[in-house]
mmCIF file of C-alpha atoms in Angstrom:
data_model
loop_
_atom_site.group_PDB
_atom_site.id
_atom_site.type_symbol
_atom_site.label_atom_id
_atom_site.label_comp_id
_atom_site.label_asym_id
_atom_site.label_seq_id
_atom_site.Cartn_x
_atom_site.Cartn_y
_atom_site.Cartn_z
ATOM 1 C CA MET A 1 2.653 11.941 6.166
ATOM 2 C CA GLU A 2 6.337 12.134 5.615
ATOM 3 C CA ALA A 3 7.689 14.337 2.878
ATOM 4 C CA CYS A 4 8.539 13.115 -0.551
ATOM 5 C CA LEU A 5 11.999 14.398 -1.577
ATOM 6 C CA THR A 6 11.425 14.315 -5.313
ATOM 7 C CA ARG A 7 10.672 17.479 -7.217
ATOM 8 C CA CYS A 8 7.228 18.656 -8.259
ATOM 9 C CA CYS A 9 6.636 17.751 -11.905
ATOM 10 C CA HIS A 10 2.923 18.197 -12.503
ATOM 11 C CA SER A 11 0.939 21.401 -12.448
ATOM 12 C CA ASN A 12 -2.816 21.764 -12.381
ATOM 13 C CA ALA A 13 -2.648 23.041 -15.941
ATOM 14 C CA LEU A 14 -1.076 19.791 -17.100
ATOM 15 C CA LEU A 15 -3.711 17.782 -15.280
ATOM 16 C CA ARG A 16 -6.491 19.745 -16.908
ATOM 17 C CA ALA A 17 -4.876 19.114 -20.276
ATOM 18 C CA PHE A 18 -5.366 15.398 -19.738
ATOM 19 C CA ASN A 19 -8.995 15.752 -18.683
ATOM 20 C CA PRO A 20 -10.918 12.813 -20.168
ATOM 21 C CA LEU A 21 -13.393 15.169 -21.740
ATOM 22 C CA ARG A 22 -10.604 16.545 -23.908
ATOM 23 C CA ARG A 23 -9.154 13.232 -24.969
ATOM 24 C CA SER A 24 -11.814 12.352 -27.492
ATOM 25 C CA SER A 25 -9.297 10.632 -29.741
ATOM 26 C CA MET A 26 -9.050 7.693 -27.330
ATOM 27 C CA SER A 27 -12.313 5.805 -27.209
ATOM 28 C CA THR A 28 -13.351 3.473 -24.452
ATOM 29 C CA HIS A 29 -14.034 0.785 -27.043
ATOM 30 C CA SER A 30 -10.522 0.905 -28.524
ATOM 31 C CA VAL A 31 -8.835 0.629 -25.130
ATOM 32 C CA ARG A 32 -11.041 -2.247 -23.952
ATOM 33 C CA SER A 33 -10.602 -4.210 -27.163
ATOM 34 C CA SER A 34 -6.774 -4.070 -27.120
ATOM 35 C CA VAL A 35 -6.014 -5.131 -23.550
ATOM 36 C CA LYS A 36 -6.945 -7.719 -20.950
ATOM 37 C CA LYS A 37 -7.416 -6.862 -17.277
ATOM 38 C CA ALA A 38 -5.491 -8.643 -14.554
ATOM 39 C CA TYR A 39 -7.779 -6.937 -12.013
ATOM 40 C CA ASP A 40 -11.257 -5.438 -12.040
ATOM 41 C CA GLY A 41 -10.524 -2.879 -9.346
ATOM 42 C CA LEU A 42 -7.687 -0.673 -8.080
ATOM 43 C CA LEU A 43 -7.598 0.851 -4.605
ATOM 44 C CA LEU A 44 -5.142 3.669 -3.956
ATOM 45 C CA ASP A 45 -3.767 5.001 -0.699
ATOM 46 C CA ALA A 46 -3.637 8.799 -0.670
ATOM 47 C CA ALA A 47 -0.669 10.321 1.198
ATOM 48 C CA ASN A 48 2.731 9.107 -0.042
ATOM 49 C CA THR A 49 1.149 7.092 -2.862
ATOM 50 C CA LEU A 50 -1.402 8.997 -4.943
ATOM 51 C CA LEU A 51 -0.489 12.265 -3.236
ATOM 52 C CA GLN A 52 3.068 13.449 -2.711
ATOM 53 C CA LEU A 53 4.003 16.620 -0.877
ATOM 54 C CA SER A 54 5.167 19.525 -3.036
ATOM 55 C CA LYS A 55 7.791 20.362 -0.397
ATOM 56 C CA PRO A 56 9.238 18.330 2.487
ATOM 57 C CA VAL A 57 7.079 18.766 5.560
ATOM 58 C CA GLU A 58 9.974 20.078 7.650
ATOM 59 C CA GLU A 59 10.617 22.882 5.152
ATOM 60 C CA THR A 60 6.973 23.934 5.190
ATOM 61 C CA TYR A 61 6.758 23.854 8.988
ATOM 62 C CA ALA A 62 9.974 25.897 9.234
ATOM 63 C CA SER A 63 9.062 28.501 6.606
ATOM 64 C CA ILE A 64 5.624 29.154 8.090
ATOM 65 C CA GLY A 65 7.089 29.080 11.596
ATOM 66 C CA ALA A 66 9.618 31.810 10.842
ATOM 67 C CA LYS A 67 6.970 34.507 11.310
ATOM 68 C CA TYR A 68 6.054 32.993 14.684
ATOM 69 C CA GLY A 69 9.621 32.959 15.989
ATOM 70 C CA LEU A 70 10.199 29.236 15.510
ATOM 71 C CA LYS A 71 13.741 28.394 16.600
ATOM 72 C CA VAL A 72 14.173 24.734 15.609
ATOM 73 C CA ASN A 73 15.771 23.825 12.289
ATOM 74 C CA SER A 74 14.439 21.578 9.537
ATOM 75 C CA THR A 75 16.395 18.522 10.687
ATOM 76 C CA GLU A 76 14.971 18.801 14.198
ATOM 77 C CA ILE A 77 11.460 19.274 12.829
ATOM 78 C CA LYS A 78 11.789 16.196 10.611
ATOM 79 C CA GLN A 79 12.891 14.070 13.545
ATOM 80 C CA GLY A 80 10.150 15.467 15.762
ATOM 81 C CA PHE A 81 7.513 14.886 13.087
ATOM 82 C CA LYS A 82 8.453 11.231 12.637
ATOM 83 C CA ARG A 83 8.421 10.691 16.372
ATOM 84 C CA ALA A 84 5.057 12.428 16.915
ATOM 85 C CA PHE A 85 3.322 10.930 13.876
ATOM 86 C CA GLY A 86 4.362 7.406 14.798
ATOM 87 C CA ALA A 87 3.443 7.632 18.481
ATOM 88 C CA PRO A 88 0.397 5.677 19.742
ATOM 89 C CA TRP A 89 -2.852 7.642 19.607
ATOM 90 C CA PRO A 90 -5.167 6.954 22.560
ATOM 91 C CA ASP A 91 -8.462 7.358 20.721
ATOM 92 C CA LYS A 92 -10.016 4.955 18.191
ATOM 93 C CA LEU A 93 -9.245 7.250 15.263
ATOM 94 C CA ARG A 94 -6.373 9.623 14.643
ATOM 95 C CA TYR A 95 -8.493 11.505 12.156
ATOM 96 C CA GLU A 96 -11.953 12.259 13.464
ATOM 97 C CA GLY A 97 -13.722 14.850 11.344
ATOM 98 C CA ASP A 98 -11.159 17.512 10.530
ATOM 99 C CA GLY A 99 -8.449 15.670 12.485
ATOM 100 C CA LYS A 100 -7.314 18.834 14.228
ATOM 101 C CA PRO A 101 -6.651 17.346 17.707
ATOM 102 C CA PHE A 102 -4.240 14.825 16.198
ATOM 103 C CA TRP A 103 -2.515 17.290 13.888
ATOM 104 C CA LYS A 104 -2.236 19.948 16.587
ATOM 105 C CA LEU A 105 -0.318 17.467 18.732
ATOM 106 C CA VAL A 106 1.922 16.471 15.819
ATOM 107 C CA VAL A 107 2.755 20.077 14.888
ATOM 108 C CA SER A 108 3.406 21.017 18.512
ATOM 109 C CA GLU A 109 5.604 17.986 19.168
ATOM 110 C CA ALA A 110 7.513 18.403 15.895
ATOM 111 C CA THR A 111 8.255 22.092 16.333
ATOM 112 C CA GLY A 112 7.955 22.840 20.039
ATOM 113 C CA CYS A 113 5.493 25.591 19.097
ATOM 114 C CA SER A 114 1.951 25.507 20.496
ATOM 115 C CA ASN A 115 0.860 28.842 19.020
ATOM 116 C CA ASP A 116 -2.728 28.404 17.778
ATOM 117 C CA ASP A 117 -2.288 30.797 14.855
ATOM 118 C CA TYR A 118 0.796 28.916 13.694
ATOM 119 C CA PHE A 119 -1.038 25.602 13.818
ATOM 120 C CA GLU A 120 -4.044 26.954 11.917
ATOM 121 C CA GLU A 121 -1.815 28.301 9.139
ATOM 122 C CA VAL A 122 0.035 24.984 8.829
ATOM 123 C CA TYR A 123 -3.225 23.036 8.887
ATOM 124 C CA GLU A 124 -4.820 25.226 6.238
ATOM 125 C CA HIS A 125 -1.744 24.978 4.012
ATOM 126 C CA TYR A 126 -2.290 21.234 3.603
ATOM 127 C CA ALA A 127 -5.973 21.709 2.824
ATOM 128 C CA HIS A 128 -5.061 22.989 -0.649
ATOM 129 C CA GLY A 129 -3.998 21.172 -3.779
ATOM 130 C CA SER A 130 -0.949 23.416 -4.101
ATOM 131 C CA ALA A 131 0.626 21.647 -1.114
ATOM 132 C CA TRP A 132 0.482 18.344 -2.959
ATOM 133 C CA ARG A 133 1.316 16.825 -6.327
ATOM 134 C CA LEU A 134 0.523 13.662 -8.233
ATOM 135 C CA PRO A 135 3.361 11.314 -9.182
ATOM 136 C CA ASP A 136 4.345 11.292 -12.846
ATOM 137 C CA GLY A 137 1.793 9.485 -14.963
ATOM 138 C CA ALA A 138 -0.827 9.116 -12.229
ATOM 139 C CA TYR A 139 -3.613 10.971 -14.012
ATOM 140 C CA GLU A 140 -2.959 9.286 -17.338
ATOM 141 C CA THR A 141 -2.804 5.806 -15.787
ATOM 142 C CA ILE A 142 -6.039 6.229 -13.868
ATOM 143 C CA PHE A 143 -7.741 7.528 -17.002
ATOM 144 C CA LEU A 144 -6.579 4.543 -19.066
ATOM 145 C CA LEU A 145 -7.594 2.061 -16.376
ATOM 146 C CA LYS A 146 -11.034 3.622 -16.174
ATOM 147 C CA ASN A 147 -11.442 3.408 -19.936
ATOM 148 C CA ALA A 148 -10.455 -0.250 -19.786
ATOM 149 C CA GLY A 149 -13.275 -0.900 -17.330
ATOM 150 C CA VAL A 150 -11.242 -0.987 -14.109
ATOM 151 C CA LYS A 151 -12.969 0.513 -11.076
ATOM 152 C CA VAL A 152 -10.675 2.896 -9.200
ATOM 153 C CA ALA A 153 -11.084 4.124 -5.626
ATOM 154 C CA VAL A 154 -9.118 6.001 -2.996
ATOM 155 C CA VAL A 155 -8.881 4.291 0.411
ATOM 156 C CA SER A 156 -7.153 6.557 2.882
ATOM 157 C CA ASN A 157 -6.515 7.233 6.539
ATOM 158 C CA PHE A 158 -7.119 10.970 6.243
ATOM 159 C CA ASP A 159 -9.272 13.771 7.543
ATOM 160 C CA THR A 160 -11.981 15.823 5.858
ATOM 161 C CA ARG A 161 -9.492 17.902 3.845
ATOM 162 C CA LEU A 162 -8.872 15.058 1.392
ATOM 163 C CA ARG A 163 -11.873 15.639 -0.864
ATOM 164 C CA LYS A 164 -10.946 19.304 -1.251
ATOM 165 C CA VAL A 165 -7.356 18.411 -2.115
ATOM 166 C CA LEU A 166 -8.456 15.874 -4.744
ATOM 167 C CA LYS A 167 -10.873 18.388 -6.200
ATOM 168 C CA GLU A 168 -8.255 21.124 -6.465
ATOM 169 C CA LEU A 169 -5.905 18.668 -8.185
ATOM 170 C CA ASN A 170 -8.669 17.974 -10.732
ATOM 171 C CA VAL A 171 -8.782 14.231 -10.092
ATOM 172 C CA ILE A 172 -11.731 13.581 -7.797
ATOM 173 C CA GLU A 173 -14.083 13.007 -10.743
ATOM 174 C CA LEU A 174 -11.920 10.086 -11.903
ATOM 175 C CA PHE A 175 -12.688 7.904 -8.894
ATOM 176 C CA ASP A 176 -15.612 5.544 -8.534
ATOM 177 C CA ALA A 177 -15.359 5.940 -4.763
ATOM 178 C CA VAL A 178 -13.380 7.858 -2.154
ATOM 179 C CA ILE A 179 -13.306 6.107 1.217
ATOM 180 C CA ILE A 180 -11.834 8.214 4.026
ATOM 181 C CA SER A 181 -11.261 6.937 7.548
ATOM 182 C CA SER A 182 -12.619 10.083 9.194
ATOM 183 C CA GLU A 183 -15.899 9.605 7.320
ATOM 184 C CA VAL A 184 -16.430 5.852 7.697
ATOM 185 C CA GLY A 185 -15.199 5.612 11.291
ATOM 186 C CA TYR A 186 -12.352 3.101 10.967
ATOM 187 C CA GLU A 187 -8.776 3.232 9.754
ATOM 188 C CA LYS A 188 -6.562 0.889 7.822
ATOM 189 C CA PRO A 189 -5.620 -1.875 8.603
ATOM 190 C CA ASP A 190 -9.193 -2.384 9.855
ATOM 191 C CA ALA A 191 -10.872 -4.823 7.465
ATOM 192 C CA ARG A 192 -14.049 -2.744 7.417
ATOM 193 C CA ILE A 193 -12.528 0.118 5.451
ATOM 194 C CA PHE A 194 -11.420 -2.290 2.710
ATOM 195 C CA LYS A 195 -14.801 -4.027 2.721
ATOM 196 C CA ALA A 196 -16.476 -0.625 2.346
ATOM 197 C CA ALA A 197 -14.324 -0.006 -0.725
ATOM 198 C CA LEU A 198 -15.257 -3.362 -2.244
ATOM 199 C CA ASP A 199 -18.941 -2.652 -1.659
ATOM 200 C CA GLN A 200 -18.730 0.786 -3.263
ATOM 201 C CA ILE A 201 -16.935 -0.352 -6.415
ATOM 202 C CA GLY A 202 -18.885 -3.607 -6.664
ATOM 203 C CA ALA A 203 -15.877 -5.904 -7.012
ATOM 204 C CA GLU A 204 -14.694 -9.148 -5.433
ATOM 205 C CA ALA A 205 -11.607 -9.049 -3.228
ATOM 206 C CA ALA A 206 -9.697 -11.557 -5.380
ATOM 207 C CA LYS A 207 -10.104 -9.288 -8.423
ATOM 208 C CA VAL A 208 -8.896 -6.115 -6.709
ATOM 209 C CA VAL A 209 -5.407 -4.814 -5.955
ATOM 210 C CA HIS A 210 -4.486 -2.125 -3.442
ATOM 211 C CA VAL A 211 -1.456 0.176 -3.731
ATOM 212 C CA GLY A 212 -0.087 1.885 -0.628
ATOM 213 C CA ASP A 213 3.151 2.717 1.149
ATOM 214 C CA ASP A 214 2.607 1.238 4.619
ATOM 215 C CA GLU A 215 3.392 -2.423 5.319
ATOM 216 C CA LYS A 216 0.915 -2.756 8.179
ATOM 217 C CA ALA A 217 -1.902 -0.368 7.250
ATOM 218 C CA ASP A 218 -1.922 -1.176 3.541
ATOM 219 C CA LYS A 219 -0.442 -4.609 2.905
ATOM 220 C CA VAL A 220 -1.486 -6.438 6.071
ATOM 221 C CA GLY A 221 -4.894 -4.761 6.043
ATOM 222 C CA ALA A 222 -5.648 -5.513 2.412
ATOM 223 C CA ASN A 223 -4.325 -9.080 2.529
ATOM 224 C CA ALA A 224 -6.516 -9.835 5.551
ATOM 225 C CA VAL A 225 -9.643 -9.462 3.402
ATOM 226 C CA GLY A 226 -8.210 -11.239 0.373
ATOM 227 C CA ILE A 227 -7.024 -8.171 -1.556
ATOM 228 C CA ASN A 228 -3.578 -8.280 -3.136
ATOM 229 C CA CYS A 229 -1.360 -5.306 -2.265
ATOM 230 C CA TRP A 230 1.611 -3.703 -3.981
ATOM 231 C CA LEU A 231 3.767 -1.506 -1.780
ATOM 232 C CA TRP A 232 4.528 1.855 -3.363
ATOM 233 C CA GLY A 233 8.277 2.317 -3.780
ATOM 234 C CA LYS A 234 8.943 -1.425 -3.512
ATOM 235 C CA ASP A 235 6.556 -3.568 -5.565
ATOM 236 C CA VAL A 236 5.645 -0.689 -7.871
ATOM 237 C CA LYS A 237 7.644 2.516 -8.181
ATOM 238 C CA THR A 238 5.677 4.425 -10.807
ATOM 239 C CA PHE A 239 2.135 4.583 -12.098
ATOM 240 C CA ALA A 240 3.467 3.126 -15.334
ATOM 241 C CA ASP A 241 4.310 0.021 -13.269
ATOM 242 C CA VAL A 242 0.762 -0.050 -11.902
ATOM 243 C CA GLN A 243 -0.679 0.220 -15.402
ATOM 244 C CA SER A 244 1.534 -2.514 -16.869
ATOM 245 C CA HIS A 245 0.645 -4.911 -14.036
ATOM 246 C CA ILE A 246 -3.093 -4.415 -14.516
ATOM 247 C CA LEU A 247 -3.530 -3.965 -18.265
ATOM 248 C CA ILE A 248 -2.103 -6.774 -20.362
ATOM 249 C CA SER A 249 -1.825 -6.223 -24.084
ATOM 250 C CA ASP A 250 -3.432 -8.748 -26.438
ATOM 251 C CA SER A 251 -0.570 -8.424 -28.863
#
């Protein structure tokens, strides 16, 4: 999960302010009657799409590592992280259960530090919503899509921390389904994880679009089962783009 370099714009307080329960002025009926849907379902990748890091990963690794005598700088950590994260993983899943074996290797390879206490502190840091942020407009877009009758699900190669992160960011209740590789036993681009998503939201592949940042895991995987895919940062760059591509005004 490489770091996003943009600044953090949303706080939990802002997200709570847009809680659907508090937006009584916008009725489901009014939204559904004024727009047409290009798709019945939206699948969202988590890391680097729905979830962006609050700080670049190399800065976090370095700041936590300072107390453990870490000597490498942020540039070296960034290079090491990319190399370790992209290396082949011998087992079927990178993220089994809590994903610790995989992440312990990544942290060690990225920093040159194999201190168990250092790893546990880094690992726990990313188990909290404060380590992450939503892109601008994400909450509002998902809320509007839901009110228009679009089913929305998260489909992610992630470990068991994801549900906690989504809960702390006050968004987990928005999703019709959350499909996590460590729970279902297969990772994108495996067709089975996309088929599990279709089953859980009750939609046909041709009427669903997936948004993710990885050409192989997201686009190739989704297309293989007949799901259209927009690459985050290329086909769509904001959640306003996602909304405008799915909801078409009658006017």
